[in-house]
Tab-separated table of C-alpha atoms in Angstrom:
chain	number	residue	atom	x	y	z
M	61	UNK	CA	-3.059	-12.843	-10.933
M	62	UNK	CA	-4.079	-13.433	-14.566
M	63	UNK	CA	-7.561	-12.091	-15.301
M	64	UNK	CA	-10.189	-12.285	-18.008
M	65	UNK	CA	-12.347	-15.117	-19.359
M	66	UNK	CA	-10.721	-18.322	-20.551
M	67	UNK	CA	-12.449	-18.874	-23.878
M	68	UNK	CA	-11.656	-22.586	-24.104
M	69	UNK	CA	-13.139	-23.505	-20.722
M	70	UNK	CA	-16.099	-21.201	-21.294
M	71	UNK	CA	-16.713	-22.784	-24.713
M	72	UNK	CA	-16.822	-26.243	-23.176
M	73	UNK	CA	-19.046	-25.254	-20.272
M	74	UNK	CA	-21.476	-23.253	-22.436
M	75	UNK	CA	-22.045	-26.352	-24.536
M	76	UNK	CA	-22.323	-28.750	-21.604
M	77	UNK	CA	-19.362	-30.842	-22.729
M	78	UNK	CA	-17.762	-33.179	-20.187
M	79	UNK	CA	-14.169	-32.541	-19.211
M	80	UNK	CA	-12.245	-35.771	-19.769
M	81	UNK	CA	-10.358	-36.639	-16.575
M	82	UNK	CA	-7.406	-37.884	-18.623
M	83	UNK	CA	-7.139	-34.979	-21.081
M	84	UNK	CA	-4.299	-32.615	-20.115
M	85	UNK	CA	-5.556	-29.660	-22.171
M	86	UNK	CA	-9.095	-29.886	-20.852
M	87	UNK	CA	-7.896	-30.256	-17.260
M	88	UNK	CA	-5.731	-27.174	-17.743
M	89	UNK	CA	-8.733	-25.250	-19.090
M	90	UNK	CA	-10.881	-26.392	-16.175
M	91	UNK	CA	-8.197	-25.373	-13.650
M	92	UNK	CA	-7.939	-21.939	-15.297
M	93	UNK	CA	-11.701	-21.552	-15.215
M	94	UNK	CA	-11.903	-22.433	-11.500
M	95	UNK	CA	-8.939	-20.190	-10.698
M	96	UNK	CA	-10.548	-17.190	-12.381
M	97	UNK	CA	-13.633	-17.719	-10.237
M	98	UNK	CA	-11.611	-17.775	-6.989
M	99	UNK	CA	-12.277	-21.506	-6.445
M	100	UNK	CA	-8.624	-22.059	-5.625
M	101	UNK	CA	-8.767	-25.398	-3.800
M	102	UNK	CA	-10.659	-27.021	-6.696
M	103	UNK	CA	-8.352	-25.308	-9.189
M	104	UNK	CA	-5.263	-26.643	-7.408
M	105	UNK	CA	-6.667	-30.178	-7.322
M	106	UNK	CA	-7.474	-30.031	-11.049
M	107	UNK	CA	-4.054	-28.612	-11.975
M	108	UNK	CA	-2.356	-31.310	-9.883
M	109	UNK	CA	-4.277	-34.018	-11.755
M	110	UNK	CA	-3.070	-32.501	-15.028
M	111	UNK	CA	0.547	-32.373	-13.811
M	112	UNK	CA	0.374	-36.074	-12.848
M	113	UNK	CA	-0.429	-36.828	-16.495
M	114	UNK	CA	2.423	-34.669	-17.786
M	115	UNK	CA	4.922	-32.311	-16.131
M	116	UNK	CA	3.779	-29.404	-18.282
M	117	UNK	CA	5.354	-25.926	-18.009
M	118	UNK	CA	2.115	-23.976	-18.478
M	119	UNK	CA	0.200	-26.066	-15.934
M	120	UNK	CA	3.006	-25.759	-13.387
M	121	UNK	CA	2.945	-21.976	-13.868
M	122	UNK	CA	-0.822	-21.986	-13.376
M	123	UNK	CA	-0.536	-24.039	-10.172
M	124	UNK	CA	2.138	-21.613	-8.971
M	125	UNK	CA	-0.332	-18.759	-9.423
M	126	UNK	CA	-3.054	-20.724	-7.623
M	127	UNK	CA	-0.758	-21.536	-4.689
M	128	UNK	CA	0.293	-17.894	-4.448
M	129	UNK	CA	-3.381	-17.008	-4.003
M	130	UNK	CA	-3.573	-19.688	-1.297
M	131	UNK	CA	-0.571	-17.966	0.368
M	132	UNK	CA	1.645	-21.048	0.093
M	133	UNK	CA	4.637	-19.059	-1.071
M	134	UNK	CA	7.339	-21.749	-0.970
M	135	UNK	CA	5.267	-24.212	-2.992
M	136	UNK	CA	4.336	-21.444	-5.435
M	137	UNK	CA	8.002	-20.619	-6.027
M	138	UNK	CA	8.875	-24.320	-6.418
M	139	UNK	CA	6.180	-24.721	-9.086
M	140	UNK	CA	7.338	-21.600	-10.939
M	141	UNK	CA	10.965	-22.773	-10.871
M	142	UNK	CA	9.941	-26.240	-12.107
M	143	UNK	CA	7.909	-24.567	-14.881
M	144	UNK	CA	11.061	-22.735	-16.004
M	145	UNK	CA	13.122	-25.948	-15.894
M	146	UNK	CA	10.750	-27.944	-18.107
M	147	UNK	CA	9.840	-25.009	-20.370
M	148	UNK	CA	12.654	-22.425	-20.445
M	149	UNK	CA	11.026	-20.664	-23.414
M	150	UNK	CA	7.671	-20.292	-21.646
M	151	UNK	CA	7.375	-16.748	-20.300
M	152	UNK	CA	4.677	-17.738	-17.763
M	153	UNK	CA	7.130	-19.548	-15.486
M	154	UNK	CA	9.358	-16.490	-15.158
M	155	UNK	CA	6.347	-14.218	-14.671
M	156	UNK	CA	4.857	-16.363	-11.907
M	157	UNK	CA	8.192	-16.614	-10.095
M	158	UNK	CA	8.526	-12.834	-10.350
M	159	UNK	CA	5.111	-12.433	-8.697
M	160	UNK	CA	6.065	-14.768	-5.853
M	161	UNK	CA	9.463	-13.157	-5.313
M	162	UNK	CA	8.010	-9.641	-5.401
M	163	UNK	CA	6.011	-10.553	-2.274
M	164	UNK	CA	8.832	-12.333	-0.456
M	165	UNK	CA	10.717	-10.767	2.478
M	166	UNK	CA	14.377	-9.806	2.177
M	167	UNK	CA	16.264	-6.983	0.429
M	168	UNK	CA	17.266	-9.130	-2.556
M	169	UNK	CA	13.713	-10.281	-3.383
M	170	UNK	CA	12.617	-7.327	-5.588
M	171	UNK	CA	15.859	-7.448	-7.598
M	172	UNK	CA	15.390	-11.199	-8.191
M	173	UNK	CA	11.764	-10.572	-9.146
M	174	UNK	CA	12.805	-7.818	-11.560
M	175	UNK	CA	15.290	-10.141	-13.289
M	176	UNK	CA	12.562	-12.774	-13.740
M	177	UNK	CA	9.939	-10.397	-15.109
M	178	UNK	CA	12.462	-8.829	-17.493
M	179	UNK	CA	13.225	-12.322	-18.820
M	180	UNK	CA	9.503	-12.965	-19.196
M	181	UNK	CA	9.100	-9.772	-21.258
M	182	UNK	CA	12.101	-10.698	-23.412
M	183	UNK	CA	10.387	-13.998	-24.251
M	184	UNK	CA	7.033	-12.348	-25.000
M	185	UNK	CA	6.671	-8.576	-25.061
M	186	UNK	CA	2.915	-8.171	-25.595
M	187	UNK	CA	1.436	-9.663	-22.427
M	188	UNK	CA	-0.186	-6.951	-20.320
M	189	UNK	CA	0.211	-8.612	-16.933
M	190	UNK	CA	4.000	-8.833	-17.300
M	191	UNK	CA	4.175	-5.042	-17.424
M	192	UNK	CA	1.801	-4.745	-14.472
M	193	UNK	CA	3.995	-7.030	-12.367
M	194	UNK	CA	7.082	-5.048	-13.358
M	195	UNK	CA	5.252	-1.813	-12.536
M	196	UNK	CA	4.552	-3.145	-9.023
M	197	UNK	CA	8.210	-4.109	-8.576
M	198	UNK	CA	9.424	-0.694	-9.760
M	199	UNK	CA	7.069	0.916	-7.227
M	200	UNK	CA	8.602	-1.253	-4.476
M	201	UNK	CA	12.026	-0.011	-5.554
M	202	UNK	CA	10.878	3.629	-5.485
M	203	UNK	CA	11.250	3.963	-9.276
M	204	UNK	CA	7.869	5.629	-9.768
M	205	UNK	CA	8.257	7.080	-13.264
M	206	UNK	CA	9.198	3.640	-14.593
M	207	UNK	CA	6.329	2.162	-12.618
M	208	UNK	CA	3.858	4.587	-14.212
M	209	UNK	CA	5.264	3.896	-17.685
M	210	UNK	CA	4.793	0.128	-17.279
M	211	UNK	CA	1.311	0.536	-15.770
M	212	UNK	CA	0.315	2.607	-18.809
M	213	UNK	CA	1.784	-0.068	-21.104
M	214	UNK	CA	-0.194	-2.790	-19.310
M	215	UNK	CA	-3.406	-0.821	-19.796
M	216	UNK	CA	-2.545	-0.105	-23.432
M	217	UNK	CA	-2.219	-3.852	-24.073
M	218	UNK	CA	-5.513	-4.532	-22.294
M	219	UNK	CA	-7.641	-1.674	-23.590
M	220	UNK	CA	-11.004	-3.246	-22.759
M	221	UNK	CA	-9.989	-3.783	-19.104
M	222	UNK	CA	-13.490	-5.039	-18.306
M	223	UNK	CA	-12.763	-5.509	-14.596
M	224	UNK	CA	-11.018	-2.149	-14.160
M	225	UNK	CA	-7.994	-3.964	-12.687
M	226	UNK	CA	-5.343	-2.301	-14.868
M	227	UNK	CA	-6.879	1.148	-14.539
M	228	UNK	CA	-6.924	0.777	-10.755
M	229	UNK	CA	-3.285	-0.277	-10.642
M	230	UNK	CA	-2.294	2.678	-12.837
M	231	UNK	CA	-4.263	5.008	-10.559
M	232	UNK	CA	-2.554	3.569	-7.457
M	233	UNK	CA	0.942	4.315	-8.725
M	234	UNK	CA	-0.195	7.751	-9.951
M	235	UNK	CA	-1.491	8.441	-6.442
M	236	UNK	CA	1.849	7.345	-4.946
M	237	UNK	CA	3.545	9.830	-7.269
M	238	UNK	CA	1.185	12.693	-6.293
M	239	UNK	CA	-0.683	12.702	-9.607
M	240	UNK	CA	-3.836	12.813	-7.528
M	241	UNK	CA	-6.170	14.437	-10.056
M	242	UNK	CA	-5.452	11.850	-12.755
M	243	UNK	CA	-5.870	9.026	-10.226
M	244	UNK	CA	-9.197	10.495	-9.128
M	245	UNK	CA	-10.346	10.848	-12.741
M	246	UNK	CA	-9.621	7.150	-13.361
M	247	UNK	CA	-11.483	6.154	-10.194
M	248	UNK	CA	-14.566	8.207	-11.107
M	249	UNK	CA	-14.573	6.652	-14.581
M	250	UNK	CA	-14.564	3.127	-13.106
M	251	UNK	CA	-17.201	3.954	-10.480
M	252	UNK	CA	-19.338	5.402	-13.274
M	253	UNK	CA	-19.403	1.967	-14.881
M	254	UNK	CA	-20.923	0.531	-11.690
M	255	UNK	CA	-17.918	-1.501	-10.486
M	256	UNK	CA	-17.239	-1.621	-6.744
M	257	UNK	CA	-14.932	-4.633	-6.338
M	258	UNK	CA	-11.808	-4.908	-4.185
M	259	UNK	CA	-9.383	-3.026	-6.440
M	260	UNK	CA	-11.836	-0.156	-6.976
M	261	UNK	CA	-12.703	0.157	-3.278
M	262	UNK	CA	-9.067	-0.106	-2.165
M	263	UNK	CA	-8.164	2.715	-4.549
M	264	UNK	CA	-11.157	4.749	-3.344
M	265	UNK	CA	-10.108	4.272	0.292
M	266	UNK	CA	-6.493	5.271	-0.434
M	267	UNK	CA	-7.592	8.340	-2.369
M	268	UNK	CA	-9.997	9.378	0.403
M	269	UNK	CA	-7.175	9.041	2.959
M	270	UNK	CA	-4.949	11.262	0.817
M	271	UNK	CA	-7.753	13.868	0.717
M	272	UNK	CA	-8.206	13.696	4.522
M	273	UNK	CA	-11.708	12.303	3.998
M	274	UNK	CA	-11.263	9.648	6.660
M	275	UNK	CA	-14.926	8.666	7.025
M	276	UNK	CA	-15.161	7.839	3.329
M	277	UNK	CA	-11.912	5.878	3.645
M	278	UNK	CA	-13.437	3.889	6.521
M	279	UNK	CA	-16.670	3.290	4.581
M	280	UNK	CA	-14.837	1.948	1.521
M	281	UNK	CA	-12.580	-0.279	3.644
M	282	UNK	CA	-15.580	-1.756	5.466
M	283	UNK	CA	-17.306	-2.438	2.140
M	284	UNK	CA	-14.259	-4.507	1.111
M	285	UNK	CA	-14.359	-6.442	4.399
M	286	UNK	CA	-18.094	-7.122	4.094
M	287	UNK	CA	-17.734	-8.522	0.548
M	288	UNK	CA	-18.677	-12.218	0.493
M	289	UNK	CA	-15.428	-13.506	-1.003
M	290	UNK	CA	-13.203	-16.163	0.584
M	291	UNK	CA	-10.202	-15.002	-1.433
M	292	UNK	CA	-10.432	-11.471	-0.009
M	293	UNK	CA	-10.851	-12.872	3.507
M	294	UNK	CA	-7.774	-15.050	3.007
M	295	UNK	CA	-5.711	-11.897	2.360
M	296	UNK	CA	-7.476	-9.831	5.077
M	297	UNK	CA	-8.423	-7.396	2.323
M	298	UNK	CA	-9.608	-4.042	3.633
M	299	UNK	CA	-8.206	-4.359	7.156
M	300	UNK	CA	-5.016	-2.403	6.462
M	301	UNK	CA	-7.014	0.430	4.874
M	302	UNK	CA	-9.478	0.310	7.776
M	303	UNK	CA	-6.730	0.532	10.420
M	304	UNK	CA	-5.201	3.585	8.715
M	305	UNK	CA	-8.567	5.360	8.527
M	306	UNK	CA	-9.476	4.570	12.149
M	307	UNK	CA	-6.161	5.919	13.464
M	308	UNK	CA	-6.895	9.239	11.759
M	309	UNK	CA	-10.446	9.165	13.158
M	310	UNK	CA	-8.931	8.851	16.662
M	311	UNK	CA	-10.476	5.408	17.216
M	312	UNK	CA	-7.407	3.599	18.459
M	313	UNK	CA	-9.051	0.512	19.955
M	314	UNK	CA	-10.807	-0.350	16.682
M	315	UNK	CA	-7.657	0.462	14.693
M	316	UNK	CA	-5.639	-1.884	16.895
M	317	UNK	CA	-8.142	-4.706	16.354
M	318	UNK	CA	-8.004	-4.214	12.564
M	319	UNK	CA	-4.189	-4.135	12.589
M	320	UNK	CA	-3.957	-7.289	14.727
M	321	UNK	CA	-6.346	-9.152	12.412
M	322	UNK	CA	-4.254	-8.121	9.407
M	323	UNK	CA	-1.007	-9.219	11.104
M	324	UNK	CA	-2.445	-12.597	12.121
M	325	UNK	CA	-3.795	-13.237	8.615
M	326	UNK	CA	-0.911	-11.956	6.465
M	327	UNK	CA	2.185	-11.791	8.726
M	328	UNK	CA	4.512	-11.442	5.714
M	329	UNK	CA	3.132	-7.961	4.826
M	330	UNK	CA	4.327	-4.826	6.622
M	331	UNK	CA	1.142	-2.697	6.698
M	332	UNK	CA	-0.309	-4.323	9.806
M	333	UNK	CA	2.882	-3.907	11.822
M	334	UNK	CA	3.109	-0.234	10.827
M	335	UNK	CA	-0.503	0.415	11.822
M	336	UNK	CA	-0.098	-1.327	15.185
M	337	UNK	CA	3.151	0.565	15.822
M	338	UNK	CA	1.375	3.883	15.224
M	339	UNK	CA	-1.328	2.950	17.743
M	340	UNK	CA	1.252	1.818	20.312
M	341	UNK	CA	3.246	5.036	19.867
M	342	UNK	CA	0.125	7.096	20.549
M	343	UNK	CA	-0.317	5.067	23.747
M	344	UNK	CA	3.295	5.659	24.836
M	345	UNK	CA	4.285	1.989	24.400
M	346	UNK	CA	7.457	2.861	22.521
M	347	UNK	CA	9.373	-0.399	23.101
M	348	UNK	CA	6.513	-2.511	21.755
M	349	UNK	CA	6.096	-0.126	18.827
M	350	UNK	CA	9.785	-0.460	17.944
M	351	UNK	CA	9.451	-4.261	17.879
M	352	UNK	CA	6.668	-3.885	15.320
M	353	UNK	CA	8.786	-1.501	13.253
M	354	UNK	CA	11.609	-4.067	13.288
M	355	UNK	CA	9.128	-6.684	12.047
M	356	UNK	CA	7.888	-4.330	9.331
M	357	UNK	CA	11.459	-3.738	8.174
M	358	UNK	CA	12.270	-7.465	8.163
M	359	UNK	CA	9.358	-8.309	5.835
M	360	UNK	CA	9.559	-5.157	3.698
M	361	UNK	CA	13.067	-3.656	3.937
M	362	UNK	CA	12.598	-1.434	0.874
M	363	UNK	CA	9.572	0.304	2.382
M	364	UNK	CA	9.957	3.776	3.879
M	365	UNK	CA	7.173	3.394	6.463
M	366	UNK	CA	9.295	1.987	9.288
M	367	UNK	CA	11.842	4.804	8.859
M	368	UNK	CA	9.082	7.445	9.031
M	369	UNK	CA	7.591	5.991	12.232
M	370	UNK	CA	11.015	5.671	13.872
M	371	UNK	CA	11.893	9.257	12.920
M	372	UNK	CA	8.648	10.533	14.487
M	373	UNK	CA	9.340	8.653	17.716
M	374	UNK	CA	12.971	9.795	17.876
M	375	UNK	CA	11.907	13.407	17.260
M	376	UNK	CA	9.468	13.199	20.174
M	377	UNK	CA	12.232	11.884	22.458
M	378	UNK	CA	14.708	14.608	21.312
M	379	UNK	CA	17.120	12.194	19.605
M	380	UNK	CA	17.376	14.598	16.715
M	381	UNK	CA	20.438	13.297	14.852
M	382	UNK	CA	19.089	9.736	14.944
M	383	UNK	CA	15.706	11.037	13.785
M	384	UNK	CA	17.342	12.878	10.886
M	385	UNK	CA	19.209	9.731	9.849
M	386	UNK	CA	15.954	7.746	9.749
M	387	UNK	CA	13.999	10.355	7.803
M	388	UNK	CA	16.841	10.826	5.309
M	389	UNK	CA	16.617	7.088	4.619
M	390	UNK	CA	12.867	7.423	4.097
M	391	UNK	CA	13.311	10.345	1.689
M	392	UNK	CA	15.985	8.387	-0.182
M	393	UNK	CA	13.544	5.515	-0.728
M	394	UNK	CA	10.483	7.603	-1.549
M	395	UNK	CA	11.427	11.066	-2.742
M	396	UNK	CA	7.857	12.106	-3.583
M	397	UNK	CA	6.365	11.409	-0.133
M	398	UNK	CA	5.381	14.790	1.291
M	399	UNK	CA	5.034	13.533	4.873
M	400	UNK	CA	8.702	12.486	4.952
M	401	UNK	CA	9.847	15.937	3.835
M	402	UNK	CA	7.544	17.496	6.451
M	403	UNK	CA	9.061	15.430	9.277
M	404	UNK	CA	12.521	16.253	7.968
M	405	UNK	CA	11.623	19.951	8.185
M	406	UNK	CA	10.467	19.548	11.809
M	407	UNK	CA	13.740	17.855	12.749
M	408	UNK	CA	15.824	20.509	10.983
M	409	UNK	CA	13.830	23.244	12.744
M	410	UNK	CA	14.702	21.690	16.104
M	411	UNK	CA	18.359	21.540	14.989
M	412	UNK	CA	18.135	25.251	14.081
M	413	UNK	CA	19.046	24.572	10.439
M	414	UNK	CA	16.386	26.986	9.321
M	415	UNK	CA	17.192	27.406	5.629
M	416	UNK	CA	16.986	23.640	5.066
M	417	UNK	CA	13.926	23.389	7.311
M	418	UNK	CA	12.034	25.999	5.288
M	419	UNK	CA	13.028	24.373	1.985
M	420	UNK	CA	11.841	20.953	3.188
M	421	UNK	CA	8.518	22.329	4.457
M	422	UNK	CA	7.851	24.269	1.261
M	423	UNK	CA	8.789	21.249	-0.838
M	424	UNK	CA	6.375	19.109	1.201
M	425	UNK	CA	3.460	21.512	0.659
M	426	UNK	CA	4.220	21.754	-3.070
M	427	UNK	CA	4.334	17.950	-3.417
M	428	UNK	CA	0.932	17.494	-1.784
M	429	UNK	CA	-1.132	20.470	-0.557
M	430	UNK	CA	-3.453	17.988	1.222
M	431	UNK	CA	-0.651	16.773	3.518
M	432	UNK	CA	-1.480	17.941	7.053
M	433	UNK	CA	2.070	17.411	8.331
M	434	UNK	CA	3.393	19.778	5.658
M	435	UNK	CA	1.385	22.718	6.999
M	436	UNK	CA	2.336	21.881	10.585
M	437	UNK	CA	6.006	21.814	9.545
M	438	UNK	CA	5.673	25.169	7.784
M	439	UNK	CA	3.966	26.616	10.849
M	440	UNK	CA	6.830	25.445	13.078
M	441	UNK	CA	9.339	27.081	10.712
M	442	UNK	CA	7.443	30.383	11.012
M	443	UNK	CA	7.364	30.025	14.808
M	444	UNK	CA	11.142	29.464	14.962
M	445	UNK	CA	11.684	32.505	12.745
M	446	UNK	CA	9.558	34.672	15.031
M	447	UNK	CA	6.533	34.962	12.735
M	448	UNK	CA	3.899	33.927	15.278
M	449	UNK	CA	0.976	35.134	13.164
M	450	UNK	CA	2.165	33.073	10.190
M	451	UNK	CA	2.738	30.052	12.431
M	452	UNK	CA	-0.811	30.188	13.808
M	453	UNK	CA	-2.263	30.662	10.307
M	454	UNK	CA	-0.510	27.605	8.871
M	455	UNK	CA	-1.326	25.326	11.805
M	456	UNK	CA	-4.938	26.560	11.827
M	457	UNK	CA	-5.126	25.585	8.149
M	458	UNK	CA	-3.914	22.108	9.147
M	459	UNK	CA	-6.568	21.944	11.906
M	460	UNK	CA	-9.275	22.789	9.359
M	461	UNK	CA	-8.014	19.914	7.197
M	462	UNK	CA	-7.760	17.398	10.052
M	463	UNK	CA	-9.698	18.459	13.179
M	464	UNK	CA	-9.049	15.118	14.928
M	465	UNK	CA	-5.231	15.347	14.957
M	466	UNK	CA	-4.118	15.978	18.580
M	467	UNK	CA	-0.563	17.171	17.818
M	468	UNK	CA	-1.954	20.147	15.879
M	469	UNK	CA	-3.782	21.417	18.970
M	470	UNK	CA	-0.759	20.730	21.170
M	471	UNK	CA	1.522	22.819	18.955
M	472	UNK	CA	-0.993	25.612	18.362
M	473	UNK	CA	-1.666	25.869	22.101
M	474	UNK	CA	2.024	26.508	22.749
M	475	UNK	CA	2.213	29.174	20.031
M	476	UNK	CA	-1.007	30.868	21.199
M	477	UNK	CA	0.522	31.055	24.672
M	478	UNK	CA	3.568	32.785	23.147
M	479	UNK	CA	1.223	35.172	21.319
M	480	UNK	CA	-0.390	36.229	24.593
M	481	UNK	CA	-3.688	34.446	23.956
M	482	UNK	CA	-4.044	32.256	27.065
M	483	UNK	CA	-7.790	31.560	26.704
M	484	UNK	CA	-7.441	30.242	23.153
M	485	UNK	CA	-4.357	28.284	24.224
M	486	UNK	CA	-6.369	26.716	27.050
M	487	UNK	CA	-9.088	25.633	24.605
M	488	UNK	CA	-6.522	23.973	22.337
M	489	UNK	CA	-4.846	22.249	25.255
M	490	UNK	CA	-8.214	20.917	26.415
M	491	UNK	CA	-8.937	19.625	22.899
M	492	UNK	CA	-5.522	17.943	22.769
M	493	UNK	CA	-6.159	16.152	26.082
M	494	UNK	CA	-9.680	15.161	25.026
M	495	UNK	CA	-8.389	13.523	21.827
M	496	UNK	CA	-5.536	11.803	23.658
M	497	UNK	CA	-7.791	10.470	26.409
M	498	UNK	CA	-10.471	9.202	24.016
M	499	UNK	CA	-8.073	7.473	21.590
M	500	UNK	CA	-8.363	4.018	23.195
M	501	UNK	CA	-11.838	4.419	24.673
């Protein structure tokens, strides 16, 4: 979405001038003004009136952007394509089509989007939003260093960044690449200016999740949901973040409700399916969970999330080679994701490939010391190597980080039993059962 004040429309409105119904330029300015204030239905009507006067490339590109916000993807792409046809030298048409295609399902969509945004940048190389769109596409493709470079370029071209939008997007891709401290520094800077809009709160929720501060993640997600903004409601903003936080807080029923709402509102995004699959897996409904993972893959085939969930399920059911195949695909798509390397280590431990298992676990902890799975994986490596004391120490560290994770207690109980500590093992087993039983209560 293009942001920032439209000086022409603001000039007219400040001075109380009437917008001539037959003036293409003024109608365009009015449509832009309405669009920037999230009044999308009025903006679309105004842009359509302008297009009836003249099939203008810029106005078609604007209507494409408006229709994307209204989630009418096919019409948005048609407008962007028509904008390119009538104005092949206008970079906006290519940029808008790139935005639409970057959100479309199918493995070829990001590559098509990348070609469009590259063409847009060739036509005009100093527009900040073009680099932000390309940064998002690079992130989809797992090309994080390029994504960071473009996000920095977008911010450089929009130094004032009054809304904090470009700083938030830079922080998001930094967080995905495990540059957590820099992402946190950016967030604190924006919060210090008093801003608490969607992009700021979404970043705050994601960062809190990565720090295992699940209650703060829930709080920030709920603040997004409670914002009085029809545009955010149209995109079910906050519900994906809320579902993820509630799963970690062991509140499965609420997490399921949030995931279902997200799926029903934005069925072409994968996050809701992944969240619902995780809840279903915890409840032992593996077949239903796999259907959701298939749906997640169909709408977002370049994502690693469906591979990670499948690998976890296959590991639990002892299909180790299949699990390894899935997690290797996840690692191939997102090499910096510590949780994927941790699961890979667990699978390799079960396959008795201990050298690789240790390397994967150590790599996971070095990528992100806050990753709970990494310490569990390292503990399981120590257990397999006969170092029971080390195994208990690592898993206990994970428990301290995430005291509501049932699998930590389940694994530590088994190891405590091996260590000849039946009373402590019994306590852990009781805690595991308590968390399992209360998940859907």
